[in-house]
Amino acid sequence: MCMASHAAAENTNEVGPGYVFKEEIHLTVLKTSLFFAGDGFTVYDCKGQLVFRVDSYGPDTRDRDELVLMDPNGRCLLTVRRKQRPSLHQRWEGFKGERMDGDKPIFSVKRASIIGRARASLTVEMYDNPGEEYQIEGCFSQRCCTIFNVTKESVAEIRRKVDPTTSVVLGKEVFSLCVKAGFDAAFAMGFVLVLDQINGEDYVDSGATAEPAVHPAIED
């Protein structure tokens, strides 16, 4: 399904106008490097149009402490930043637009448990709305995660990408991000950035035959 008409911008937690839709949307996320966790991303809609991008920030740990989600024109939509205070739960914080010194975060993401690292169990707390909370469950390394709201309804899903013309499951550097109606797609992509860092791994399976990188296919 292609991007639908925009929903009314009533949610105060929207990253910006234009990323909340009245219908479920399916985005294709393409990782731009296989060598380091978080080397960069491009995100396309079903027509092959660029929706988001995260430019390469390299293998240096210092470069990975703060990531910026941008629109196709390079406008900063959301900054996610590793909380500097040491934490076993690997807490990250999100800021609207480009983070400046003194800015207050709008949400935080932390690992719910340090046990069972192969599977994601992350809690997202929204600072503007204390009663609003999300839970991320699944295994990001296998590209299989679901984001639930406080009532346990699915608001977004990460899944392996299937080539619609051949029905072949593509490599893990290409995956699908399904965003439900009414949920901010930029927020969902911000959560993907945090998942990529917390569950960072080599995207080529050890001992497996390398799967070819495929440009996102245009879907019906």
mmCIF file of C-alpha atoms in Angstrom:
data_model
loop_
_atom_site.group_PDB
_atom_site.id
_atom_site.type_symbol
_atom_site.label_atom_id
_atom_site.label_comp_id
_atom_site.label_asym_id
_atom_site.label_seq_id
_atom_site.Cartn_x
_atom_site.Cartn_y
_atom_site.Cartn_z
ATOM 1 C CA MET A 1 0.000 0.000 0.000
ATOM 2 C CA CYS A 2 1.289 3.409 -0.925
ATOM 3 C CA MET A 3 1.364 6.414 1.375
ATOM 4 C CA ALA A 4 -2.169 7.482 2.134
ATOM 5 C CA SER A 5 -3.540 10.955 2.737
ATOM 6 C CA HIS A 6 -2.247 12.602 5.881
ATOM 7 C CA ALA A 7 -4.158 12.456 9.108
ATOM 8 C CA ALA A 8 -4.956 15.666 10.913
ATOM 9 C CA ALA A 9 -1.967 16.845 12.940
ATOM 10 C CA GLU A 10 -3.565 16.561 16.369
ATOM 11 C CA ASN A 11 -0.972 14.400 18.117
ATOM 12 C CA THR A 12 1.416 16.596 20.084
ATOM 13 C CA ASN A 13 4.036 13.853 19.844
ATOM 14 C CA GLU A 14 4.264 14.063 16.058
ATOM 15 C CA VAL A 15 7.775 14.685 14.793
ATOM 16 C CA GLY A 16 6.360 16.974 12.145
ATOM 17 C CA PRO A 17 3.466 17.341 9.733
ATOM 18 C CA GLY A 18 3.342 14.803 6.945
ATOM 19 C CA TYR A 19 4.316 11.542 8.679
ATOM 20 C CA VAL A 20 1.033 10.447 10.257
ATOM 21 C CA PHE A 21 -1.377 8.755 7.872
ATOM 22 C CA LYS A 22 -4.996 7.688 7.880
ATOM 23 C CA GLU A 23 -4.137 4.246 6.534
ATOM 24 C CA GLU A 24 -1.443 1.662 7.185
ATOM 25 C CA ILE A 25 1.719 2.302 5.168
ATOM 26 C CA HIS A 26 4.591 0.041 4.132
ATOM 27 C CA LEU A 27 8.094 1.459 3.890
ATOM 28 C CA THR A 28 11.258 -0.225 2.636
ATOM 29 C CA VAL A 29 14.378 0.392 4.721
ATOM 30 C CA LEU A 30 17.749 -0.050 3.023
ATOM 31 C CA LYS A 31 20.890 -0.215 5.132
ATOM 32 C CA THR A 32 23.655 1.538 3.214
ATOM 33 C CA SER A 33 26.557 -0.445 4.665
ATOM 34 C CA LEU A 34 26.985 -4.028 5.819
ATOM 35 C CA PHE A 35 30.221 -3.476 7.697
ATOM 36 C CA PHE A 36 29.183 -1.539 10.794
ATOM 37 C CA ALA A 37 25.955 -1.380 12.774
ATOM 38 C CA GLY A 38 24.242 1.893 11.969
ATOM 39 C CA ASP A 39 26.316 2.995 8.973
ATOM 40 C CA GLY A 40 23.349 4.727 7.392
ATOM 41 C CA PHE A 41 19.854 4.151 6.030
ATOM 42 C CA THR A 42 17.593 5.209 3.198
ATOM 43 C CA VAL A 43 13.839 4.679 3.450
ATOM 44 C CA TYR A 44 11.479 4.463 0.469
ATOM 45 C CA ASP A 45 7.724 4.329 -0.022
ATOM 46 C CA CYS A 46 6.077 1.753 -2.281
ATOM 47 C CA LYS A 47 6.591 3.991 -5.327
ATOM 48 C CA GLY A 48 10.344 4.066 -4.772
ATOM 49 C CA GLN A 49 10.296 7.678 -3.524
ATOM 50 C CA LEU A 50 12.782 8.602 -0.799
ATOM 51 C CA VAL A 51 11.021 9.316 2.511
ATOM 52 C CA PHE A 52 13.818 9.377 5.127
ATOM 53 C CA ARG A 53 17.578 9.155 5.189
ATOM 54 C CA VAL A 54 20.304 8.732 7.776
ATOM 55 C CA ASP A 55 23.728 9.559 6.396
ATOM 56 C CA SER A 56 26.704 7.369 7.164
ATOM 57 C CA TYR A 57 28.320 8.182 10.473
ATOM 58 C CA GLY A 58 31.127 5.636 10.380
ATOM 59 C CA PRO A 59 32.490 2.983 12.741
ATOM 60 C CA ASP A 60 33.794 5.344 15.427
ATOM 61 C CA THR A 61 31.829 4.975 18.664
ATOM 62 C CA ARG A 62 31.796 8.743 19.108
ATOM 63 C CA ASP A 63 30.013 9.089 15.778
ATOM 64 C CA ARG A 64 27.293 6.642 16.855
ATOM 65 C CA ASP A 65 26.307 8.403 20.065
ATOM 66 C CA GLU A 66 24.008 10.782 18.194
ATOM 67 C CA LEU A 67 22.047 9.954 15.028
ATOM 68 C CA VAL A 68 19.917 12.307 12.944
ATOM 69 C CA LEU A 69 16.883 11.253 10.920
ATOM 70 C CA MET A 70 16.356 13.542 7.924
ATOM 71 C CA ASP A 71 13.780 14.051 5.207
ATOM 72 C CA PRO A 72 14.811 13.663 1.536
ATOM 73 C CA ASN A 73 16.002 17.292 1.442
ATOM 74 C CA GLY A 74 18.263 16.940 4.468
ATOM 75 C CA ARG A 75 15.959 18.662 6.972
ATOM 76 C CA CYS A 76 16.496 17.262 10.469
ATOM 77 C CA LEU A 77 13.354 15.588 11.764
ATOM 78 C CA LEU A 78 14.529 13.694 14.810
ATOM 79 C CA THR A 79 17.753 13.215 16.766
ATOM 80 C CA VAL A 80 18.353 10.106 18.853
ATOM 81 C CA ARG A 81 21.198 10.280 21.339
ATOM 82 C CA ARG A 82 22.758 7.759 23.677
ATOM 83 C CA LYS A 83 22.350 8.892 27.273
ATOM 84 C CA GLN A 84 25.847 9.594 28.521
ATOM 85 C CA ARG A 85 25.304 8.415 32.097
ATOM 86 C CA PRO A 86 26.417 4.758 32.335
ATOM 87 C CA SER A 87 23.477 2.373 32.288
ATOM 88 C CA LEU A 88 23.125 -1.378 32.029
ATOM 89 C CA HIS A 89 19.877 -0.761 30.166
ATOM 90 C CA GLN A 90 21.469 1.262 27.304
ATOM 91 C CA ARG A 91 19.112 4.242 27.443
ATOM 92 C CA TRP A 92 18.660 6.469 24.385
ATOM 93 C CA GLU A 93 16.732 9.753 24.154
ATOM 94 C CA GLY A 94 14.888 11.359 21.256
ATOM 95 C CA PHE A 95 14.688 15.063 20.367
ATOM 96 C CA LYS A 96 12.562 16.844 17.796
ATOM 97 C CA GLY A 97 14.623 18.222 14.933
ATOM 98 C CA GLU A 98 18.345 18.789 15.349
ATOM 99 C CA ARG A 99 19.336 18.574 19.011
ATOM 100 C CA MET A 100 20.893 21.689 20.485
ATOM 101 C CA ASP A 101 22.503 22.084 23.899
ATOM 102 C CA GLY A 102 19.777 22.609 26.480
ATOM 103 C CA ASP A 103 17.039 20.900 24.450
ATOM 104 C CA LYS A 104 14.778 18.562 26.389
ATOM 105 C CA PRO A 105 14.116 15.075 25.020
ATOM 106 C CA ILE A 106 10.598 14.080 24.011
ATOM 107 C CA PHE A 107 11.077 10.361 24.632
ATOM 108 C CA SER A 108 13.521 7.777 25.947
ATOM 109 C CA VAL A 109 14.163 4.173 24.948
ATOM 110 C CA LYS A 110 15.731 1.656 27.298
ATOM 111 C CA ARG A 111 16.250 -2.085 27.392
ATOM 112 C CA ALA A 112 13.681 -3.630 29.692
ATOM 113 C CA SER A 113 16.108 -6.375 30.681
ATOM 114 C CA ILE A 114 19.816 -7.058 30.245
ATOM 115 C CA ILE A 115 19.023 -10.782 30.051
ATOM 116 C CA GLY A 116 18.280 -12.388 26.702
ATOM 117 C CA ARG A 117 20.028 -9.868 24.498
ATOM 118 C CA ALA A 118 19.212 -11.782 21.315
ATOM 119 C CA ARG A 119 15.617 -10.619 21.584
ATOM 120 C CA ALA A 120 14.567 -7.016 21.954
ATOM 121 C CA SER A 121 12.524 -5.996 24.962
ATOM 122 C CA LEU A 122 12.603 -2.218 25.007
ATOM 123 C CA THR A 123 10.434 0.345 26.764
ATOM 124 C CA VAL A 124 9.701 3.740 25.187
ATOM 125 C CA GLU A 125 8.618 6.487 27.574
ATOM 126 C CA MET A 126 7.043 9.668 26.211
ATOM 127 C CA TYR A 127 8.005 12.676 28.327
ATOM 128 C CA ASP A 128 5.255 14.998 27.054
ATOM 129 C CA ASN A 129 2.510 12.483 27.868
ATOM 130 C CA PRO A 130 3.406 10.550 31.055
ATOM 131 C CA GLY A 131 0.652 7.976 30.426
ATOM 132 C CA GLU A 132 1.874 7.196 26.925
ATOM 133 C CA GLU A 133 4.310 4.322 26.619
ATOM 134 C CA TYR A 134 5.399 1.820 23.984
ATOM 135 C CA GLN A 135 6.965 -1.622 24.179
ATOM 136 C CA ILE A 136 9.211 -3.082 21.474
ATOM 137 C CA GLU A 137 9.288 -6.880 21.345
ATOM 138 C CA GLY A 138 11.048 -9.295 19.012
ATOM 139 C CA CYS A 139 14.448 -9.942 17.444
ATOM 140 C CA PHE A 140 15.860 -7.051 15.447
ATOM 141 C CA SER A 141 18.854 -9.062 14.218
ATOM 142 C CA GLN A 142 16.307 -11.252 12.404
ATOM 143 C CA ARG A 143 14.278 -8.192 11.370
ATOM 144 C CA CYS A 144 11.237 -9.331 13.322
ATOM 145 C CA CYS A 145 9.967 -6.754 15.855
ATOM 146 C CA THR A 146 6.633 -5.291 16.857
ATOM 147 C CA ILE A 147 6.008 -1.946 18.561
ATOM 148 C CA PHE A 148 3.006 -2.001 20.920
ATOM 149 C CA ASN A 149 1.208 0.891 22.575
ATOM 150 C CA VAL A 150 0.139 0.879 26.220
ATOM 151 C CA THR A 151 -3.016 -1.129 25.380
ATOM 152 C CA LYS A 152 -0.879 -3.771 23.604
ATOM 153 C CA GLU A 153 -2.084 -2.762 20.142
ATOM 154 C CA SER A 154 0.499 -3.014 17.386
ATOM 155 C CA VAL A 155 1.453 0.429 16.006
ATOM 156 C CA ALA A 156 4.414 -0.620 13.817
ATOM 157 C CA GLU A 157 6.202 -3.769 12.686
ATOM 158 C CA ILE A 158 9.655 -4.602 11.323
ATOM 159 C CA ARG A 159 9.750 -7.589 8.975
ATOM 160 C CA ARG A 160 12.027 -9.232 6.414
ATOM 161 C CA LYS A 161 11.510 -7.833 2.922
ATOM 162 C CA VAL A 162 10.100 -10.113 0.219
ATOM 163 C CA ASP A 163 10.681 -9.264 -3.445
ATOM 164 C CA PRO A 164 7.117 -8.995 -4.822
ATOM 165 C CA THR A 165 8.176 -10.171 -8.277
ATOM 166 C CA THR A 166 10.020 -13.337 -7.218
ATOM 167 C CA SER A 167 8.680 -13.993 -3.680
ATOM 168 C CA VAL A 168 12.319 -14.289 -2.563
ATOM 169 C CA VAL A 169 13.198 -13.114 0.960
ATOM 170 C CA LEU A 170 15.880 -10.440 0.584
ATOM 171 C CA GLY A 171 18.997 -9.991 2.691
ATOM 172 C CA LYS A 172 18.797 -8.373 6.105
ATOM 173 C CA GLU A 173 20.177 -5.090 4.731
ATOM 174 C CA VAL A 174 16.719 -4.563 3.183
ATOM 175 C CA PHE A 175 13.654 -4.834 5.406
ATOM 176 C CA SER A 176 10.078 -3.616 5.717
ATOM 177 C CA LEU A 177 8.695 -1.113 8.203
ATOM 178 C CA CYS A 178 4.913 -1.295 8.453
ATOM 179 C CA VAL A 179 3.365 1.699 10.246
ATOM 180 C CA LYS A 180 -0.242 1.553 11.376
ATOM 181 C CA ALA A 181 -2.747 4.326 10.777
ATOM 182 C CA GLY A 182 -2.337 7.247 13.178
ATOM 183 C CA PHE A 183 1.221 6.446 14.285
ATOM 184 C CA ASP A 184 4.089 8.752 13.321
ATOM 185 C CA ALA A 185 6.322 7.061 10.722
ATOM 186 C CA ALA A 186 9.267 9.275 11.709
ATOM 187 C CA PHE A 187 8.959 8.084 15.314
ATOM 188 C CA ALA A 188 8.880 4.498 14.086
ATOM 189 C CA MET A 189 12.065 5.039 12.069
ATOM 190 C CA GLY A 190 13.689 6.680 15.087
ATOM 191 C CA PHE A 191 13.012 3.490 17.039
ATOM 192 C CA VAL A 192 14.667 1.509 14.219
ATOM 193 C CA LEU A 193 17.833 3.592 14.658
ATOM 194 C CA VAL A 194 17.933 2.804 18.372
ATOM 195 C CA LEU A 195 17.292 -0.893 17.744
ATOM 196 C CA ASP A 196 20.122 -0.958 15.224
ATOM 197 C CA GLN A 197 22.518 0.405 17.834
ATOM 198 C CA ILE A 198 21.380 -1.608 20.845
ATOM 199 C CA ASN A 199 21.237 -4.812 18.817
ATOM 200 C CA GLY A 200 24.112 -3.899 16.515
ATOM 201 C CA GLU A 201 25.554 -6.874 14.692
ATOM 202 C CA ASP A 202 27.230 -7.969 11.483
ATOM 203 C CA TYR A 203 24.531 -7.976 8.829
ATOM 204 C CA VAL A 204 26.165 -10.790 6.899
ATOM 205 C CA ASP A 205 25.445 -14.102 8.634
ATOM 206 C CA SER A 206 28.614 -15.910 9.681
ATOM 207 C CA GLY A 207 29.335 -18.723 7.251
ATOM 208 C CA ALA A 208 26.305 -17.938 5.126
ATOM 209 C CA THR A 209 26.350 -17.143 1.460
ATOM 210 C CA ALA A 210 26.146 -13.386 0.984
ATOM 211 C CA GLU A 211 22.701 -12.307 -0.159
ATOM 212 C CA PRO A 212 22.675 -9.745 -2.943
ATOM 213 C CA ALA A 213 21.657 -6.212 -2.122
ATOM 214 C CA VAL A 214 18.510 -5.317 -4.043
ATOM 215 C CA HIS A 215 17.148 -1.834 -4.545
ATOM 216 C CA PRO A 216 13.656 -1.552 -3.075
ATOM 217 C CA ALA A 217 11.172 -2.842 -5.598
ATOM 218 C CA ILE A 218 8.095 -0.846 -6.529
ATOM 219 C CA GLU A 219 5.091 -2.641 -5.161
ATOM 220 C CA ASP A 220 1.634 -2.893 -6.590
#
